[in-house]
Amino acid sequence: MANKTTAEKLATIQKGYALEGATIELGAAIIDGELHKEAQVRLPLAMMNRHGLVAGATGTGKTVTLHMMAEQLSTAGVPVFLADIKGDLSGLATAAAGSEKLAARTESIGQEWAGKTFPVEFLALGGDGNGVPVRATVTSFGPILLSRVMELNDTQESSLQLVFHFADKNNLELIDLKDLRSVIQFLTSAEGKDELAELGGLSKATAGVILRELVNLEAQGLERFFGEPEFDTAELLRTAPDGRGVITCLELPTLQTKPMLFSTFLMWLLADLFEDLPEAGDLDKPKLVFFLDEAHLLFNDASKAFLDAITTTVRLIRSKGVGIFFVTQTPKDVPADVLGQLANRVQHALRAFTPEDAKALKATVSTFPVSDYDLEETLTSAGIGEAVITVMNEKGAPTPVAHTRLRAPESVMGPSSDELVKSTVAGSALLAKYGTSVDNVSAYEKLTGKAAAPTGAAAPGEPPVPGGFPVPGAPRSQADVDAEARRIEEEILGRPSSRPASSPVPSPAPESGDSGRSPSAPHAPRTRAPRAPERPAPAGGDLVGDLAGALGGALGGGLKSMVRSMGTQLGRELLRGVFGTSSRRRR
């Protein structure tokens, strides 16, 4: 290959990037030091969900590259999500002005350039910045991601998962940090010591450590990011009235003080999308393309559970039509299992000023296919706005490596004015939905008795009990258990239950010191209304009951309780996903 002529190298690149179908135009190839605008380098739109990596040293143009790609994706009708770390991607909302220098560059690479604006939605984590506030509930965020923010070790992370399990099991909604704090305080109190003992793997000492870390988060002001209304990640999939994809920019101006929160919050967004989106298979274009800037923050000192969850999400979300591009300095910032899933590579220049830099350079070169370039030399000599590129073609094979001069964005390469950003936010349809924080009744109110807690929707045939709510340790009659079993069966099977109704039995009145109430709430007797008339059962029998009965007869009555418990957890619709996440929203 070293003996190839320039013409042969040019032909290789032209043939390798002669793609059918819609593409993202990246730029023109540089061969033997000369720019060839007849050798256009492009990325198939249909392959954008095969994920990618945009890497390079600071100041080499990574942000401009994702800016340029986001513009073309939007034009193709693909929604885009950008993590706007430095705040300069807001320029997408402002048309760029031309200049002689810009005209010379775009003409040299064969780009037909015109200044344009793009449909942009500005979001800000918890309202920290100029954007529509984005919040998540603690329940939705889940124990694995929250452990990452709190920098817990593996043992503490496992213990936090037990706390979430306890809250799920006892209908203690974890909306904000004070809810989680109140649950942990209950478990470490005299009233909750029996419940703590039943959790087994959770010691009082470890619960105390988690509680202290939680208080630290609150002291840093992070409670603003957890609460309601929770952001619906389906908002990221919108298109503008003219058919262009909406570009969503999420910023956190105080990133330097909260880098872990920002990167972890981005993974929550992905995890939530992963749980909600249906399987899509191969599409002509992706449903959404995610750009995760400063990706190394995701992986630094991450637990094995967290890394496994990221790897699983990256591997599986492709089939749901979502593409993820990690933006970082070198490929070694990304774990090998994740890097192996990234089919599209845009590698900007690297520096080799130190032995560590030289090692990173050699590792980067080793990840590229064999090419006609001396990649060590090319990667250290490439100019700003140039990159070494290889992507996946429409047949699933890598394209030839191409040293490329990249296209110029058509909107401003920098921040838009504050006035424009604020007016865009003020005119957003999302502001009315997410702009004002609300504090609904949840675990804190239930456990402290600060407010009367509603019971929510009643089970079939049973009205809500005024002032009553489930709390840890509350006594339950057999009629209560049977009623819940019937309700769960109907929710799971989607048909009326064939389970026979038992006679109404009033719940026993709580005795003095009974734990069937909030530890601080006033004593309130509970009454129960008669059941609704029995509904006829369809043919086919009670599948859950038949299974429990058959296996229970062979293995003992304990299995029936286990099956019933499984149904209860399903019925609460708090099943947790790959990150331990869970959504209270019902799409």
PDB file of N, CA and C in Angstrom, residues 498-537:
ATOM      1  N   SER A 498     -60.710 -14.457  38.087  1.00  0.00           N
ATOM      2  CA  SER A 498     -61.581 -15.597  38.410  1.00  0.00           C
ATOM      3  C   SER A 498     -61.387 -16.043  39.855  1.00  0.00           C
ATOM      4  N   ARG A 499     -60.548 -15.303  40.588  1.00  0.00           N
ATOM      5  CA  ARG A 499     -60.313 -15.630  41.983  1.00  0.00           C
ATOM      6  C   ARG A 499     -61.596 -15.381  42.780  1.00  0.00           C
ATOM      7  N   PRO A 500     -62.086 -16.362  43.577  1.00  0.00           N
ATOM      8  CA  PRO A 500     -63.330 -16.140  44.338  1.00  0.00           C
ATOM      9  C   PRO A 500     -63.162 -15.021  45.351  1.00  0.00           C
ATOM     10  N   ALA A 501     -64.221 -14.231  45.473  1.00  0.00           N
ATOM     11  CA  ALA A 501     -64.197 -13.136  46.447  1.00  0.00           C
ATOM     12  C   ALA A 501     -64.450 -13.680  47.843  1.00  0.00           C
ATOM     13  N   SER A 502     -63.677 -13.198  48.791  1.00  0.00           N
ATOM     14  CA  SER A 502     -63.902 -13.626  50.177  1.00  0.00           C
ATOM     15  C   SER A 502     -64.879 -12.679  50.841  1.00  0.00           C
ATOM     16  N   SER A 503     -65.443 -13.138  51.939  1.00  0.00           N
ATOM     17  CA  SER A 503     -66.412 -12.300  52.653  1.00  0.00           C
ATOM     18  C   SER A 503     -65.720 -11.077  53.215  1.00  0.00           C
ATOM     19  N   PRO A 504     -66.441  -9.949  53.212  1.00  0.00           N
ATOM     20  CA  PRO A 504     -65.826  -8.735  53.757  1.00  0.00           C
ATOM     21  C   PRO A 504     -65.471  -8.936  55.216  1.00  0.00           C
ATOM     22  N   VAL A 505     -64.231  -8.645  55.529  1.00  0.00           N
ATOM     23  CA  VAL A 505     -63.781  -8.745  56.913  1.00  0.00           C
ATOM     24  C   VAL A 505     -63.169  -7.415  57.290  1.00  0.00           C
ATOM     25  N   PRO A 506     -63.695  -6.764  58.299  1.00  0.00           N
ATOM     26  CA  PRO A 506     -63.116  -5.473  58.670  1.00  0.00           C
ATOM     27  C   PRO A 506     -61.690  -5.632  59.163  1.00  0.00           C
ATOM     28  N   SER A 507     -60.872  -4.665  58.818  1.00  0.00           N
ATOM     29  CA  SER A 507     -59.486  -4.691  59.279  1.00  0.00           C
ATOM     30  C   SER A 507     -59.447  -4.511  60.774  1.00  0.00           C
ATOM     31  N   PRO A 508     -58.548  -5.184  61.446  1.00  0.00           N
ATOM     32  CA  PRO A 508     -58.467  -5.032  62.903  1.00  0.00           C
ATOM     33  C   PRO A 508     -58.060  -3.630  63.275  1.00  0.00           C
ATOM     34  N   ALA A 509     -58.651  -3.148  64.352  1.00  0.00           N
ATOM     35  CA  ALA A 509     -58.290  -1.805  64.808  1.00  0.00           C
ATOM     36  C   ALA A 509     -56.869  -1.822  65.323  1.00  0.00           C
ATOM     37  N   PRO A 510     -56.066  -0.833  64.955  1.00  0.00           N
ATOM     38  CA  PRO A 510     -54.690  -0.808  65.431  1.00  0.00           C
ATOM     39  C   PRO A 510     -54.636  -0.705  66.945  1.00  0.00           C
ATOM     40  N   GLU A 511     -53.708  -1.457  67.525  1.00  0.00           N
ATOM     41  CA  GLU A 511     -53.530  -1.412  68.957  1.00  0.00           C
ATOM     42  C   GLU A 511     -52.520  -0.339  69.315  1.00  0.00           C
ATOM     43  N   SER A 512     -52.437  -0.095  70.583  1.00  0.00           N
ATOM     44  CA  SER A 512     -51.478   0.902  71.044  1.00  0.00           C
ATOM     45  C   SER A 512     -50.079   0.474  70.647  1.00  0.00           C
ATOM     46  N   GLY A 513     -49.335   1.413  70.062  1.00  0.00           N
ATOM     47  CA  GLY A 513     -47.977   1.103  69.632  1.00  0.00           C
ATOM     48  C   GLY A 513     -47.919   0.371  68.318  1.00  0.00           C
ATOM     49  N   ASP A 514     -49.063   0.164  67.681  1.00  0.00           N
ATOM     50  CA  ASP A 514     -49.097  -0.551  66.398  1.00  0.00           C
ATOM     51  C   ASP A 514     -48.324   0.219  65.355  1.00  0.00           C
ATOM     52  N   SER A 515     -47.599  -0.512  64.488  1.00  0.00           N
ATOM     53  CA  SER A 515     -46.779   0.149  63.469  1.00  0.00           C
ATOM     54  C   SER A 515     -47.533   0.381  62.188  1.00  0.00           C
ATOM     55  N   GLY A 516     -48.860   0.158  62.164  1.00  0.00           N
ATOM     56  CA  GLY A 516     -49.630   0.350  60.953  1.00  0.00           C
ATOM     57  C   GLY A 516     -49.986   1.794  60.707  1.00  0.00           C
ATOM     58  N   ARG A 517     -49.158   2.702  61.102  1.00  0.00           N
ATOM     59  CA  ARG A 517     -49.341   4.119  60.834  1.00  0.00           C
ATOM     60  C   ARG A 517     -47.966   4.762  60.751  1.00  0.00           C
ATOM     61  N   SER A 518     -47.958   5.964  60.293  1.00  0.00           N
ATOM     62  CA  SER A 518     -46.700   6.699  60.220  1.00  0.00           C
ATOM     63  C   SER A 518     -46.105   6.842  61.604  1.00  0.00           C
ATOM     64  N   PRO A 519     -44.774   6.760  61.723  1.00  0.00           N
ATOM     65  CA  PRO A 519     -44.165   6.853  63.034  1.00  0.00           C
ATOM     66  C   PRO A 519     -44.525   8.133  63.780  1.00  0.00           C
ATOM     67  N   SER A 520     -44.828   9.205  63.039  1.00  0.00           N
ATOM     68  CA  SER A 520     -45.139  10.466  63.691  1.00  0.00           C
ATOM     69  C   SER A 520     -46.574  10.896  63.469  1.00  0.00           C
ATOM     70  N   ALA A 521     -47.337  10.117  62.702  1.00  0.00           N
ATOM     71  CA  ALA A 521     -48.688  10.536  62.353  1.00  0.00           C
ATOM     72  C   ALA A 521     -49.649  10.215  63.485  1.00  0.00           C
ATOM     73  N   PRO A 522     -50.739  10.977  63.617  1.00  0.00           N
ATOM     74  CA  PRO A 522     -51.748  10.664  64.627  1.00  0.00           C
ATOM     75  C   PRO A 522     -52.424   9.345  64.315  1.00  0.00           C
ATOM     76  N   HIS A 523     -52.880   8.661  65.370  1.00  0.00           N
ATOM     77  CA  HIS A 523     -53.543   7.371  65.208  1.00  0.00           C
ATOM     78  C   HIS A 523     -54.862   7.555  64.465  1.00  0.00           C
ATOM     79  N   ALA A 524     -55.083   6.730  63.417  1.00  0.00           N
ATOM     80  CA  ALA A 524     -56.317   6.855  62.630  1.00  0.00           C
ATOM     81  C   ALA A 524     -56.848   5.472  62.326  1.00  0.00           C
ATOM     82  N   PRO A 525     -58.025   5.117  62.794  1.00  0.00           N
ATOM     83  CA  PRO A 525     -58.606   3.805  62.492  1.00  0.00           C
ATOM     84  C   PRO A 525     -58.911   3.701  61.006  1.00  0.00           C
ATOM     85  N   ARG A 526     -58.860   2.479  60.479  1.00  0.00           N
ATOM     86  CA  ARG A 526     -59.109   2.259  59.058  1.00  0.00           C
ATOM     87  C   ARG A 526     -60.333   1.384  58.904  1.00  0.00           C
ATOM     88  N   THR A 527     -61.194   1.732  57.981  1.00  0.00           N
ATOM     89  CA  THR A 527     -62.397   0.954  57.696  1.00  0.00           C
ATOM     90  C   THR A 527     -62.366   0.528  56.253  1.00  0.00           C
ATOM     91  N   ARG A 528     -63.169  -0.457  55.935  1.00  0.00           N
ATOM     92  CA  ARG A 528     -63.161  -0.967  54.569  1.00  0.00           C
ATOM     93  C   ARG A 528     -64.600  -1.194  54.115  1.00  0.00           C
ATOM     94  N   ALA A 529     -64.890  -0.807  52.892  1.00  0.00           N
ATOM     95  CA  ALA A 529     -66.239  -0.929  52.348  1.00  0.00           C
ATOM     96  C   ALA A 529     -66.452  -2.314  51.761  1.00  0.00           C
ATOM     97  N   PRO A 530     -67.715  -2.734  51.592  1.00  0.00           N
ATOM     98  CA  PRO A 530     -67.983  -4.033  50.957  1.00  0.00           C
ATOM     99  C   PRO A 530     -67.446  -4.060  49.532  1.00  0.00           C
ATOM    100  N   ARG A 531     -67.194  -5.266  49.042  1.00  0.00           N
ATOM    101  CA  ARG A 531     -66.648  -5.409  47.702  1.00  0.00           C
ATOM    102  C   ARG A 531     -67.711  -5.182  46.631  1.00  0.00           C
ATOM    103  N   ALA A 532     -67.230  -4.925  45.450  1.00  0.00           N
ATOM    104  CA  ALA A 532     -68.111  -4.797  44.297  1.00  0.00           C
ATOM    105  C   ALA A 532     -68.598  -6.182  43.891  1.00  0.00           C
ATOM    106  N   PRO A 533     -69.718  -6.271  43.170  1.00  0.00           N
ATOM    107  CA  PRO A 533     -70.217  -7.579  42.730  1.00  0.00           C
ATOM    108  C   PRO A 533     -69.183  -8.308  41.894  1.00  0.00           C
ATOM    109  N   GLU A 534     -69.229  -9.614  41.997  1.00  0.00           N
ATOM    110  CA  GLU A 534     -68.293 -10.449  41.242  1.00  0.00           C
ATOM    111  C   GLU A 534     -68.570 -10.343  39.748  1.00  0.00           C
ATOM    112  N   ARG A 535     -67.448 -10.230  38.963  1.00  0.00           N
ATOM    113  CA  ARG A 535     -67.597 -10.210  37.514  1.00  0.00           C
ATOM    114  C   ARG A 535     -67.356 -11.602  36.960  1.00  0.00           C
ATOM    115  N   PRO A 536     -68.078 -11.993  35.895  1.00  0.00           N
ATOM    116  CA  PRO A 536     -67.886 -13.338  35.348  1.00  0.00           C
ATOM    117  C   PRO A 536     -66.483 -13.521  34.805  1.00  0.00           C
ATOM    118  N   ALA A 537     -65.967 -14.696  35.000  1.00  0.00           N
ATOM    119  CA  ALA A 537     -64.618 -14.987  34.512  1.00  0.00           C
ATOM    120  C   ALA A 537     -64.696 -15.542  33.100  1.00  0.00           C
TER     121      ALA A 537
END
